[in-house]
Coordinates of N, CA and C in Angstrom, one line a residue:
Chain A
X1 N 186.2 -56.3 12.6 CA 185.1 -56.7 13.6 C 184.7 -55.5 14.4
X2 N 183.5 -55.3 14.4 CA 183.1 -54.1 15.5 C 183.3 -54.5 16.6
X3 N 183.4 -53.8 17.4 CA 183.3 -53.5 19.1 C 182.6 -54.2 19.7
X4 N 180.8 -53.7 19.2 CA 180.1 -54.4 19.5 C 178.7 -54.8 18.6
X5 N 178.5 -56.0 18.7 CA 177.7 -56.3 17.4 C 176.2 -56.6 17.9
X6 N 175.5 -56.4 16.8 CA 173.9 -56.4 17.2 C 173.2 -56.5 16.1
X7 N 172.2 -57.5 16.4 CA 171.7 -58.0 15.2 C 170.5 -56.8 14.9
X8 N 170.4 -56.6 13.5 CA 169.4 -54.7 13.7 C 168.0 -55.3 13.4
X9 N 167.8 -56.7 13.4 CA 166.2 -56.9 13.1 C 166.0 -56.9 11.7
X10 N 164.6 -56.3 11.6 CA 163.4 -56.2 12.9 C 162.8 -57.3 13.6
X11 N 162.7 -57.5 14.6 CA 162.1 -58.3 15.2 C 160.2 -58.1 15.6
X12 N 159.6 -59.2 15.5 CA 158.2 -58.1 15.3 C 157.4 -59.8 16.5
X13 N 156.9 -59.4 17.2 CA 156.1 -60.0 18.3 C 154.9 -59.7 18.7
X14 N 153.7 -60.6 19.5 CA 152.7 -60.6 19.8 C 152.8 -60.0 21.3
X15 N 152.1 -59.2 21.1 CA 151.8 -57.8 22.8 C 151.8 -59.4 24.0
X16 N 152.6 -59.1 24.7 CA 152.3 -60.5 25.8 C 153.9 -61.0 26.1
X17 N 154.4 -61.0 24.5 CA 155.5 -61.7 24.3 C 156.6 -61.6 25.4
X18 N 157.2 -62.3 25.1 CA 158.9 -62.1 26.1 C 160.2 -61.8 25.1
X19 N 159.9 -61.0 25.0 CA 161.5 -60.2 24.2 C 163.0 -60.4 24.6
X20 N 163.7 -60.9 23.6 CA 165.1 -61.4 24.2 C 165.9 -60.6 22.7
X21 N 166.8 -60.1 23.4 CA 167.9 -58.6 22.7 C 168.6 -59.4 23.4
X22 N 169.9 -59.0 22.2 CA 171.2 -59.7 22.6 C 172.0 -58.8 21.5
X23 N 173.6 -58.5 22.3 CA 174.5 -58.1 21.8 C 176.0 -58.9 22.3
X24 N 176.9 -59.4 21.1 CA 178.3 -59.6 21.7 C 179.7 -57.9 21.4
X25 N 180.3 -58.7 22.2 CA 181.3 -57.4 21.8 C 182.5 -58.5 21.9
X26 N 184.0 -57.4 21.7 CA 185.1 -58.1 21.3 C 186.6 -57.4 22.1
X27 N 186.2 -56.5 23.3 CA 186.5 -55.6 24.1 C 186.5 -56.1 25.0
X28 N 187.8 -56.9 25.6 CA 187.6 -57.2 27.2 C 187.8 -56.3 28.2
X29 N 188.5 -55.4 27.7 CA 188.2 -53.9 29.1 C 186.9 -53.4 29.5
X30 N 185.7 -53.5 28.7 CA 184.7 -52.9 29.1 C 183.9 -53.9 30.0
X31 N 183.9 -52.8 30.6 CA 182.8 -53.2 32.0 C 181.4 -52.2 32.2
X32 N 181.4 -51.6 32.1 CA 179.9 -50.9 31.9 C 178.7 -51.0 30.5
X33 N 177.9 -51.6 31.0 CA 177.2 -52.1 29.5 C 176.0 -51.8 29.9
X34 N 174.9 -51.3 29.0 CA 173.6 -50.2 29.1 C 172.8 -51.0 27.6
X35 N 171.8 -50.6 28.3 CA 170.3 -50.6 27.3 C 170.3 -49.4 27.2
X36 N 169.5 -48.9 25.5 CA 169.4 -47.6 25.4 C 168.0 -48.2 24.6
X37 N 166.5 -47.4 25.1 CA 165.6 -47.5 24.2 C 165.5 -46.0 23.0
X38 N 165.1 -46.2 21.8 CA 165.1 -44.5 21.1 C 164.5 -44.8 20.1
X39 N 162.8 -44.0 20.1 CA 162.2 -43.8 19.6 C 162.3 -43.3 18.2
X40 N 161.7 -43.1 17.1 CA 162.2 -42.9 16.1 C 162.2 -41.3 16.0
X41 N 163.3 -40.7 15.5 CA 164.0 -39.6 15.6 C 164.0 -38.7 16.7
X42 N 164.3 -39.6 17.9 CA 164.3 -38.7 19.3 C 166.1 -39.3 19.9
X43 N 166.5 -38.8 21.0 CA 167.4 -39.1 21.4 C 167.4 -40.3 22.4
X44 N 168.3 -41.2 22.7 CA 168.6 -42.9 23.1 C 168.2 -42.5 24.5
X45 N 167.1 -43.4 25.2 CA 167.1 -43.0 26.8 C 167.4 -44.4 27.5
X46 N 168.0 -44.1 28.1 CA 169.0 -45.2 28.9 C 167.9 -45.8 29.9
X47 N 167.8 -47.0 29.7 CA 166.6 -48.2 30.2 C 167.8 -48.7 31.5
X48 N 169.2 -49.4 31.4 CA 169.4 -50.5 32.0 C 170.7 -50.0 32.2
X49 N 171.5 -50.0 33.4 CA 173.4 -50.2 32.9 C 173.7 -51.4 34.2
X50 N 174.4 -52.2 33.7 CA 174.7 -53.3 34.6 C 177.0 -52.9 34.9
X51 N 177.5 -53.5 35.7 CA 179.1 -53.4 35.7 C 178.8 -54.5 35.9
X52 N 179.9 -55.2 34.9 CA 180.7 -56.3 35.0 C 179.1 -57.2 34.9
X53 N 179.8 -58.2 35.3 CA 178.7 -59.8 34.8 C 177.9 -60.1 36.0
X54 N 176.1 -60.5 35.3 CA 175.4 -60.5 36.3 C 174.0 -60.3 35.6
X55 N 172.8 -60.4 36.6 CA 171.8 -60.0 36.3 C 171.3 -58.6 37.4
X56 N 170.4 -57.7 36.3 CA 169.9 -56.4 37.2 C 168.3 -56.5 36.4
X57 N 167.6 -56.5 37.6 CA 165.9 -56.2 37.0 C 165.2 -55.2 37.5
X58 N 164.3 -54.5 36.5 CA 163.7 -53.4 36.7 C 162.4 -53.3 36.4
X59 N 161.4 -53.7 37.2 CA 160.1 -54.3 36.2 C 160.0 -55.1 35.4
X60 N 159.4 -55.0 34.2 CA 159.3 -55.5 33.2 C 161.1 -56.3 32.5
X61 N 161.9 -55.4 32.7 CA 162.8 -55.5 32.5 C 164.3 -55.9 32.6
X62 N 164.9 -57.0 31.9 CA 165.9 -57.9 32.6 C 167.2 -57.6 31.9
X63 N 168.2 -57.1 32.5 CA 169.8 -57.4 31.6 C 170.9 -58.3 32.3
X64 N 171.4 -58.9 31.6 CA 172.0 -59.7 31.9 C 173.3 -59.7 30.8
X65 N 174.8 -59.6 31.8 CA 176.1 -59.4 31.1 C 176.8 -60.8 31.4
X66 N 177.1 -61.6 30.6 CA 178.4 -62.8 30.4 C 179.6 -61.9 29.9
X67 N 180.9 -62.4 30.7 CA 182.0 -61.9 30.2 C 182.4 -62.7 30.1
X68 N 182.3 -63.8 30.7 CA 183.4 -65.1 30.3 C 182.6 -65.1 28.2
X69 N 181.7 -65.0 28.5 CA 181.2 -65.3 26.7 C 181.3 -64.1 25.9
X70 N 181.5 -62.7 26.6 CA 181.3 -61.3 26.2 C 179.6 -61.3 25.4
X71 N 178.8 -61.1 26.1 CA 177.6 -61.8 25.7 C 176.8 -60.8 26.4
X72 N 175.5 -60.0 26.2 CA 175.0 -59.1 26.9 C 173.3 -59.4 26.3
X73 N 172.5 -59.4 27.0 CA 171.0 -59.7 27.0 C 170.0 -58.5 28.0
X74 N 169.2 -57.9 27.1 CA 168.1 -57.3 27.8 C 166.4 -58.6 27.2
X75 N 166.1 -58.8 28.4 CA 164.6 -59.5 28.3 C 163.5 -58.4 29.0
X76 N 162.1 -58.5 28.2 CA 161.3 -57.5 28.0 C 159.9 -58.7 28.1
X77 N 159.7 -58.5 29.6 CA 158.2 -59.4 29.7 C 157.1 -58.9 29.5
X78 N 156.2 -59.9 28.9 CA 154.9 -58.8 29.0 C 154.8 -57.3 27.9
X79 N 155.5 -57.7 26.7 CA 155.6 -57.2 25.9 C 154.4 -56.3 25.9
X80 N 154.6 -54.4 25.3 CA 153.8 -53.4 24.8 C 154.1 -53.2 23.9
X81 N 152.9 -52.7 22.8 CA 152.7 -51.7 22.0 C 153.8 -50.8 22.1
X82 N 153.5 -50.4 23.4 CA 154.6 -49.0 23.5 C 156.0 -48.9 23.7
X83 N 156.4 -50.8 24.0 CA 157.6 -50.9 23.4 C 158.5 -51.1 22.2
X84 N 157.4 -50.9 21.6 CA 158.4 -50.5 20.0 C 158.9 -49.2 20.1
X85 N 160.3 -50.1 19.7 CA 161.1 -48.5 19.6 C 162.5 -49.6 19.2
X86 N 163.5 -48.9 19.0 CA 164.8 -49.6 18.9 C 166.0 -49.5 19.8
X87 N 166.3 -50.7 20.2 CA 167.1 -51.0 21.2 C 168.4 -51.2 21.2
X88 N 169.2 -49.9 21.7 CA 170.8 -49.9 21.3 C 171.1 -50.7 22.8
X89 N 171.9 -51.4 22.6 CA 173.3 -52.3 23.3 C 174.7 -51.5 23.5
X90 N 175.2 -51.2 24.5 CA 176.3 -49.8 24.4 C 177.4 -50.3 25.6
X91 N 178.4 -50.6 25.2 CA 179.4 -50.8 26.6 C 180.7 -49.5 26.7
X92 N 181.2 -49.6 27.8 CA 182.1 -48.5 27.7 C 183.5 -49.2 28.7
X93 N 184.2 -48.3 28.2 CA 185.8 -49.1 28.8 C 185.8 -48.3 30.3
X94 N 185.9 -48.8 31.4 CA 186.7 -48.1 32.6 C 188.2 -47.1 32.0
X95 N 188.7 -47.8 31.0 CA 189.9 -47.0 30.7 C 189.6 -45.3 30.2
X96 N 189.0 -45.7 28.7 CA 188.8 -44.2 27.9 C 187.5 -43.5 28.3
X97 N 186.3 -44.1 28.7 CA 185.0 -43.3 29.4 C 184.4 -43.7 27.9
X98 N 184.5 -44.0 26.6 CA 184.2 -43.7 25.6 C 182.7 -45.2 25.4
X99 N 181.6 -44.0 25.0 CA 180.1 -45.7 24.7 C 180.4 -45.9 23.2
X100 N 180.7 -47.5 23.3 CA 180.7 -48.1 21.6 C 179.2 -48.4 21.8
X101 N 178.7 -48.4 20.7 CA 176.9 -48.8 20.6 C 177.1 -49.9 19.1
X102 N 176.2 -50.6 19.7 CA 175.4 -51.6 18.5 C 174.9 -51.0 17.9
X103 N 174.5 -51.6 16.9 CA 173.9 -51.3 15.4 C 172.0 -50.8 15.9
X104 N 171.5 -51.7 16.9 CA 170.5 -50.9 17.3 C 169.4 -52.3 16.9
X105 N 168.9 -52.6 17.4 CA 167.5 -54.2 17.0 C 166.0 -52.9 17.2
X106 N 165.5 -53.4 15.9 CA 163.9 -52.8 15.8 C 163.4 -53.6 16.6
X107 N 162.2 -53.1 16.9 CA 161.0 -54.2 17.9 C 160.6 -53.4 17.3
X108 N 159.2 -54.2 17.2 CA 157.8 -54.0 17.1 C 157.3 -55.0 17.3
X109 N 156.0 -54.5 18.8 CA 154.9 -55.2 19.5 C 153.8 -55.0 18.5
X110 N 153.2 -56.2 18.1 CA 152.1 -55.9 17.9 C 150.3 -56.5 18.6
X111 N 149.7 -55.4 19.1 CA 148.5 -55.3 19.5 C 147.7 -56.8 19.3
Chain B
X1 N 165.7 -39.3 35.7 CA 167.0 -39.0 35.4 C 167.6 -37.4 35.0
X2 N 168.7 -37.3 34.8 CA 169.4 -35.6 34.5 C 168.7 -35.3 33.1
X3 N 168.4 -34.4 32.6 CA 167.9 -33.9 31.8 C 169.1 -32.8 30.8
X4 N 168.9 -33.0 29.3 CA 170.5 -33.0 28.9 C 169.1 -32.1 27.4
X5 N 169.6 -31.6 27.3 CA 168.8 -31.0 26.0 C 169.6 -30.1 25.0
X6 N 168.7 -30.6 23.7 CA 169.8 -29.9 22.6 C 169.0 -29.2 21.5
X7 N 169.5 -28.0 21.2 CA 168.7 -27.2 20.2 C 169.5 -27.1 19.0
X8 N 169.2 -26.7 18.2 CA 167.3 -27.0 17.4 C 167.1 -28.5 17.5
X9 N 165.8 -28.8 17.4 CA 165.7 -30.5 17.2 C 165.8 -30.4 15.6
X10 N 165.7 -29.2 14.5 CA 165.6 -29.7 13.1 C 166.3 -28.3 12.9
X11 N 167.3 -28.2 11.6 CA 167.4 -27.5 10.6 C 168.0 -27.7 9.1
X12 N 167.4 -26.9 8.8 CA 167.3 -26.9 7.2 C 168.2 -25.8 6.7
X13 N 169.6 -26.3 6.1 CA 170.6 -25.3 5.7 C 171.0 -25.3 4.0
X14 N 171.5 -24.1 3.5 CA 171.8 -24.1 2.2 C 173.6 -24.7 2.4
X15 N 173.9 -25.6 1.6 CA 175.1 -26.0 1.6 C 176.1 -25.1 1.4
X16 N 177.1 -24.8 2.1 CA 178.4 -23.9 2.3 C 177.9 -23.2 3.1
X17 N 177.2 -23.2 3.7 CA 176.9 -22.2 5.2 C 177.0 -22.9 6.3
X18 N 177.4 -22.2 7.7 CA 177.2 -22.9 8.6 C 175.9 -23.2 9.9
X19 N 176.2 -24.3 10.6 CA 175.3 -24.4 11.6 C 175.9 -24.8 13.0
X20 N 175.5 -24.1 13.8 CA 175.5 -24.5 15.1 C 174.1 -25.2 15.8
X21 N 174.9 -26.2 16.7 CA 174.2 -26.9 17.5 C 174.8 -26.9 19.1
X22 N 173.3 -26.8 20.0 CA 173.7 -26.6 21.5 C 173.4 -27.7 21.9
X23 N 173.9 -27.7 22.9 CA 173.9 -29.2 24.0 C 174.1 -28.6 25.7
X24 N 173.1 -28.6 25.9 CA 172.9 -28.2 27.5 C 172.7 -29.2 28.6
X25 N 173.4 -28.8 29.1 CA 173.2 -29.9 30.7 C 171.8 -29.3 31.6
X26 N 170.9 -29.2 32.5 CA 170.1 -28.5 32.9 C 170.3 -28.5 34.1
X27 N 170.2 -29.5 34.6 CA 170.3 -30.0 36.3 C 171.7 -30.3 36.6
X28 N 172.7 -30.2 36.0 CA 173.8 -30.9 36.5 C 175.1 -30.1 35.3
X29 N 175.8 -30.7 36.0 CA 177.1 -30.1 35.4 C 178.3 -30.6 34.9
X30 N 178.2 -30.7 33.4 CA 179.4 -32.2 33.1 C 180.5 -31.5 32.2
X31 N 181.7 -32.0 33.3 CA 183.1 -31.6 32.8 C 183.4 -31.8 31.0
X32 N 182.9 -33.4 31.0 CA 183.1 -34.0 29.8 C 181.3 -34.9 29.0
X33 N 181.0 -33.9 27.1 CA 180.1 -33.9 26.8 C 180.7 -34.6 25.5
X34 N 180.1 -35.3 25.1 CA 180.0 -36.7 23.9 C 179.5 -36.0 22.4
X35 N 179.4 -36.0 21.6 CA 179.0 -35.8 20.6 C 178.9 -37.0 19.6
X36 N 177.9 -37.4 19.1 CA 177.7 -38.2 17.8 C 177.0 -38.3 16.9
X37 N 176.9 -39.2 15.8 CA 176.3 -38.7 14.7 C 175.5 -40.1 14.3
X38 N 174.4 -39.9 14.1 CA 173.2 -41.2 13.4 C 172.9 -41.3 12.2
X39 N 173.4 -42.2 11.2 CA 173.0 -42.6 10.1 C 171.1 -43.0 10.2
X40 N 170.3 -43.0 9.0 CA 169.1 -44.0 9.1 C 169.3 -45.3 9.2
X41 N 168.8 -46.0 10.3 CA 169.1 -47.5 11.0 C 170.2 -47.8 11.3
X42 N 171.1 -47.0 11.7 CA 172.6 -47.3 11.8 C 172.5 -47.0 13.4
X43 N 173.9 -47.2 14.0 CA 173.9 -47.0 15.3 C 174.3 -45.8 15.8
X44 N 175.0 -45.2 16.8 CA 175.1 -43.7 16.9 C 176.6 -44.2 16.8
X45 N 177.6 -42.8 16.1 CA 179.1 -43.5 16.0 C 179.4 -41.9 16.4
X46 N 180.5 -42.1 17.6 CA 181.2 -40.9 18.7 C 182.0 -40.4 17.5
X47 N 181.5 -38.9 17.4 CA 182.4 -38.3 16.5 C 183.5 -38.0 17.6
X48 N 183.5 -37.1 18.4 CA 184.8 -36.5 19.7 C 183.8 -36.3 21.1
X49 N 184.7 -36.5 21.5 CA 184.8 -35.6 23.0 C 184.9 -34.4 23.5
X50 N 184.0 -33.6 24.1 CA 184.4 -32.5 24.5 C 184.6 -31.9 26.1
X51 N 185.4 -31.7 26.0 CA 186.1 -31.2 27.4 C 185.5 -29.5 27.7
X52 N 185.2 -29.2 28.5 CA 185.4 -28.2 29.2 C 186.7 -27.7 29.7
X53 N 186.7 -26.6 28.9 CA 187.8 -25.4 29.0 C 188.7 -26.1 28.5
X54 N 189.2 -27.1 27.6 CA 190.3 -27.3 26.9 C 190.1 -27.9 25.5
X55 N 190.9 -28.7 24.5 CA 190.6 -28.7 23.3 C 189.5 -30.5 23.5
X56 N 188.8 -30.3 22.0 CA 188.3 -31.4 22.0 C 188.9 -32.3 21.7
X57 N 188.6 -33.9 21.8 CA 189.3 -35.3 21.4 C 188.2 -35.2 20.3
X58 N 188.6 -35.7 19.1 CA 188.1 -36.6 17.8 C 188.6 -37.5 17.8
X59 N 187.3 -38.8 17.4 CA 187.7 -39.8 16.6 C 188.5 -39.9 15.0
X60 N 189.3 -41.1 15.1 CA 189.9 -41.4 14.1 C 188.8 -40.7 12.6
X61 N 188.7 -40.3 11.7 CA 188.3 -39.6 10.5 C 187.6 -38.7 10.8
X62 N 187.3 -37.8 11.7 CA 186.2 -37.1 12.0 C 186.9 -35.0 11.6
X63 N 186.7 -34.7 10.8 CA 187.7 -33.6 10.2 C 187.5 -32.4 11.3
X64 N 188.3 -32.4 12.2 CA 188.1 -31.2 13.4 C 187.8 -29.7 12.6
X65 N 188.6 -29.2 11.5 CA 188.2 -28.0 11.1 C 186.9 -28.2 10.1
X66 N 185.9 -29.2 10.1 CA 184.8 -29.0 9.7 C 183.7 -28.9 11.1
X67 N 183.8 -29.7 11.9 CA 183.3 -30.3 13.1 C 183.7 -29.5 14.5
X68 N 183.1 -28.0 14.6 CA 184.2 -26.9 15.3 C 183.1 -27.9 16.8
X69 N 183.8 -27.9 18.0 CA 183.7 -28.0 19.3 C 184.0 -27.2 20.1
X70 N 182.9 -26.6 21.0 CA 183.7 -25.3 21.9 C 182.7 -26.2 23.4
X71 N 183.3 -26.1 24.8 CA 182.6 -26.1 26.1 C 183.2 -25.4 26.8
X72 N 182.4 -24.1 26.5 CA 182.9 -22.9 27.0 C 182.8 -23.0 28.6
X73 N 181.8 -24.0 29.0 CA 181.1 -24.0 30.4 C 180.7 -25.2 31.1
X74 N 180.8 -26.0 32.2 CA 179.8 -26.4 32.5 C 178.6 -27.0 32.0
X75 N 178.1 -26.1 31.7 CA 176.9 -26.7 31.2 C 176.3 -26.6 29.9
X76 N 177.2 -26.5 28.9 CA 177.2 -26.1 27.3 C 178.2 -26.8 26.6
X77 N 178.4 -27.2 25.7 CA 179.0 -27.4 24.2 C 177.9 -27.1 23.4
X78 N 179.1 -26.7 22.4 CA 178.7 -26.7 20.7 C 179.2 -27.3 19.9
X79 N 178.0 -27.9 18.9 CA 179.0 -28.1 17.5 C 178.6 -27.4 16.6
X80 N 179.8 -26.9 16.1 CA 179.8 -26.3 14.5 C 179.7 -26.6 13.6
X81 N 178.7 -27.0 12.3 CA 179.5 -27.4 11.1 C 179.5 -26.8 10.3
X82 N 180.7 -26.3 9.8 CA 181.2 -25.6 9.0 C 181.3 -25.7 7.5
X83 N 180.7 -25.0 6.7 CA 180.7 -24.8 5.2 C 180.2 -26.2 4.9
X84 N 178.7 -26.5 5.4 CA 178.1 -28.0 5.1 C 177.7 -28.2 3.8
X85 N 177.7 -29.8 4.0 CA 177.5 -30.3 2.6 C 176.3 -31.2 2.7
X86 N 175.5 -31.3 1.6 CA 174.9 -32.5 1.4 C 175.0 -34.1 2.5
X87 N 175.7 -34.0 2.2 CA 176.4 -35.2 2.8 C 177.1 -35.4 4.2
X88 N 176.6 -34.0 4.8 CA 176.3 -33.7 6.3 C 175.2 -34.1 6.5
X89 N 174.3 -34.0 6.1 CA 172.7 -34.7 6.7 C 172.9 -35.3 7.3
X90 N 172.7 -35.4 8.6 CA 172.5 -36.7 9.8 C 171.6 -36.4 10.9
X91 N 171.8 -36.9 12.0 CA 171.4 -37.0 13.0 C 172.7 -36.9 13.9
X92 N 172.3 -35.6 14.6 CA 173.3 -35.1 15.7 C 172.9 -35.5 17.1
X93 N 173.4 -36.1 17.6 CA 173.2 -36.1 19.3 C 174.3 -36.0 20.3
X94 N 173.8 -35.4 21.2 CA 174.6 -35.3 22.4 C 174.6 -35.4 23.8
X95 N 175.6 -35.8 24.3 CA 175.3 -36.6 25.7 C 176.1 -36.4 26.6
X96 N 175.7 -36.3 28.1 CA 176.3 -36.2 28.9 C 176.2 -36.6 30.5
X97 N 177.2 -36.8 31.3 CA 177.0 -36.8 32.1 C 177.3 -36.4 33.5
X98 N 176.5 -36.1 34.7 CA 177.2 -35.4 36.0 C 178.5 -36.3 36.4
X99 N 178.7 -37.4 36.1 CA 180.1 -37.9 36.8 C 181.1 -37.9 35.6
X100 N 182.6 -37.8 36.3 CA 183.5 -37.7 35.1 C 183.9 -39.4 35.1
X101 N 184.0 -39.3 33.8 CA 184.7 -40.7 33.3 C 186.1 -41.6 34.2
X102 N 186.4 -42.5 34.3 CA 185.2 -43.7 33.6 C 184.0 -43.8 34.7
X103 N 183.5 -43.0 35.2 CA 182.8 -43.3 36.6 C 181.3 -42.9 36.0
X104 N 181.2 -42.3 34.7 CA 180.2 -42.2 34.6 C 179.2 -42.7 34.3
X105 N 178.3 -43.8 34.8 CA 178.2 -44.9 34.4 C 176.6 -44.8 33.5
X106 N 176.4 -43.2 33.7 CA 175.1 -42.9 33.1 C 175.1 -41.6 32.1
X107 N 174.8 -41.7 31.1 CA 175.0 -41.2 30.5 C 174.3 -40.6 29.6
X108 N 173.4 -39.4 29.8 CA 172.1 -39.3 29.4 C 172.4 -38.3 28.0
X109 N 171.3 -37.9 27.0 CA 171.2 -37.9 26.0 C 170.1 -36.8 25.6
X110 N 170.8 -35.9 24.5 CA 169.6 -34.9 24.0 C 168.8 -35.4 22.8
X111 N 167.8 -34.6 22.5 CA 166.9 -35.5 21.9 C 167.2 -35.7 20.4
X112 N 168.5 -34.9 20.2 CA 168.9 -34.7 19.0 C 168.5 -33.7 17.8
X113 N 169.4 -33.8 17.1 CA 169.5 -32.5 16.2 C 169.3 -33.2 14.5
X114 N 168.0 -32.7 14.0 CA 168.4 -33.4 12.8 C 168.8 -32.2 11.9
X115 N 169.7 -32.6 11.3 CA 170.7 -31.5 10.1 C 170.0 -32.1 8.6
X116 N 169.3 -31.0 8.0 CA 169.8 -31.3 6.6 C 169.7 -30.1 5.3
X117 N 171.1 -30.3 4.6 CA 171.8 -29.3 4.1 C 171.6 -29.8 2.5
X118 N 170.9 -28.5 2.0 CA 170.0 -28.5 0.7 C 171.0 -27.7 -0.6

């Protein structure tokens, strides 16, 4: 079983939509857990990091960590165009410092 | 956010020769710099760790005398790959951040290095 699992898509939506990404993992030490958006062949740029369980909003943008379920959600309102890109899910242990990443969910908005 | 950049973004190598890859910090200065490698549609999987001024950590299969690591500085690592193969082609990235672990809870990323060895 991986670390952490992520369904890789694609997921494909109407511009407007409300986007819901979801990752579990199987790591109870980890407590830091991040959105990474990354365009195609560019480097992962970190959208979201939440500790421990809860909700954090940033605009458009919602994450939300369950540990009792080990369960991690980014929501994306008001879906763009310009949010196509692919969405890595990444937790890391307080112990080793080390980011396990999901497999990565395509989106594509479409116009 | 910190800005983390890595050269080349592309190269094109004859197999058995080597390549180096840079990974710079710009604005900040991180003890400890990440290294990993991207399959097509796959996720990024941590080849090692690299420390400043001492040896690197690798992950379990990751062949250290192919995959040389140096952080000579502050604000630098390298990776090496040595006498490449075909089947080095990937996507190289690297990451880092101004706080040392586990505290670093951000972790920013260069735009990556794509390798491929002909």
């Amino acid at each position: 079983q991986k670390e952490v699992e992520q369904d890789p898509g694609p997921l494909s939506v109407p511009e407007g939509a409300i986007v819901s990404l979801n990752c579990t993992y199987s790591n109870s030490a980890f407590q830091y857990f991040m959105w990474y958006r990354q365009y195609s062949r560019k480097g992962p740029e970190l959208l979201m990091y939440t500790y421990s369980s809860g909700n954090k909003e940033d605009g458009r943008f919602t994450a939300q960590v369950d540990k009792s379920s080990k369960y991690i959600s980014l929501f994306i309102r008001d879906s763009q165009p310009s949010d196509s890109a692919t969405y890595l899910c990444a937790a890391r242990s307080s112990n080793t410092g080390k980011l396990i990443f999901g497999q990565g969910t395509t989106l594509q908005v479409k116009p | 956010g910190a800005v983390v950049s890595q050269h080349p973004s592309r190269v094109i190598c004859k197999s058995g020769t080597s390549v180096k890859i840079e990974c710079r910090s710009l604005d900040f200065q991180a003890t400890t710099m990440f290294w990993y490698r991207q399959f097509p549609k796959k996720s990024l999987m941590l080849m090692a760790t690299s420390n400043e001024g001492s040896k690197a950590t690798y992950e379990q299969g990751v062949e250290k005398d192919k995959f040389l690591i140096n952080h000579a500085s502050l604000t630098l690592s390298t990776l090496t790959v040595t006498s490449a193969h075909p089947e080095d082609s990937s996507f190289y990235i690297c990451s880092a951040s101004p706080q040392r672990p586990p505290q670093d809870t951000e972790a920013f990323f260069g735009q990556g290095t794509r390798l491929t060895v002909v």
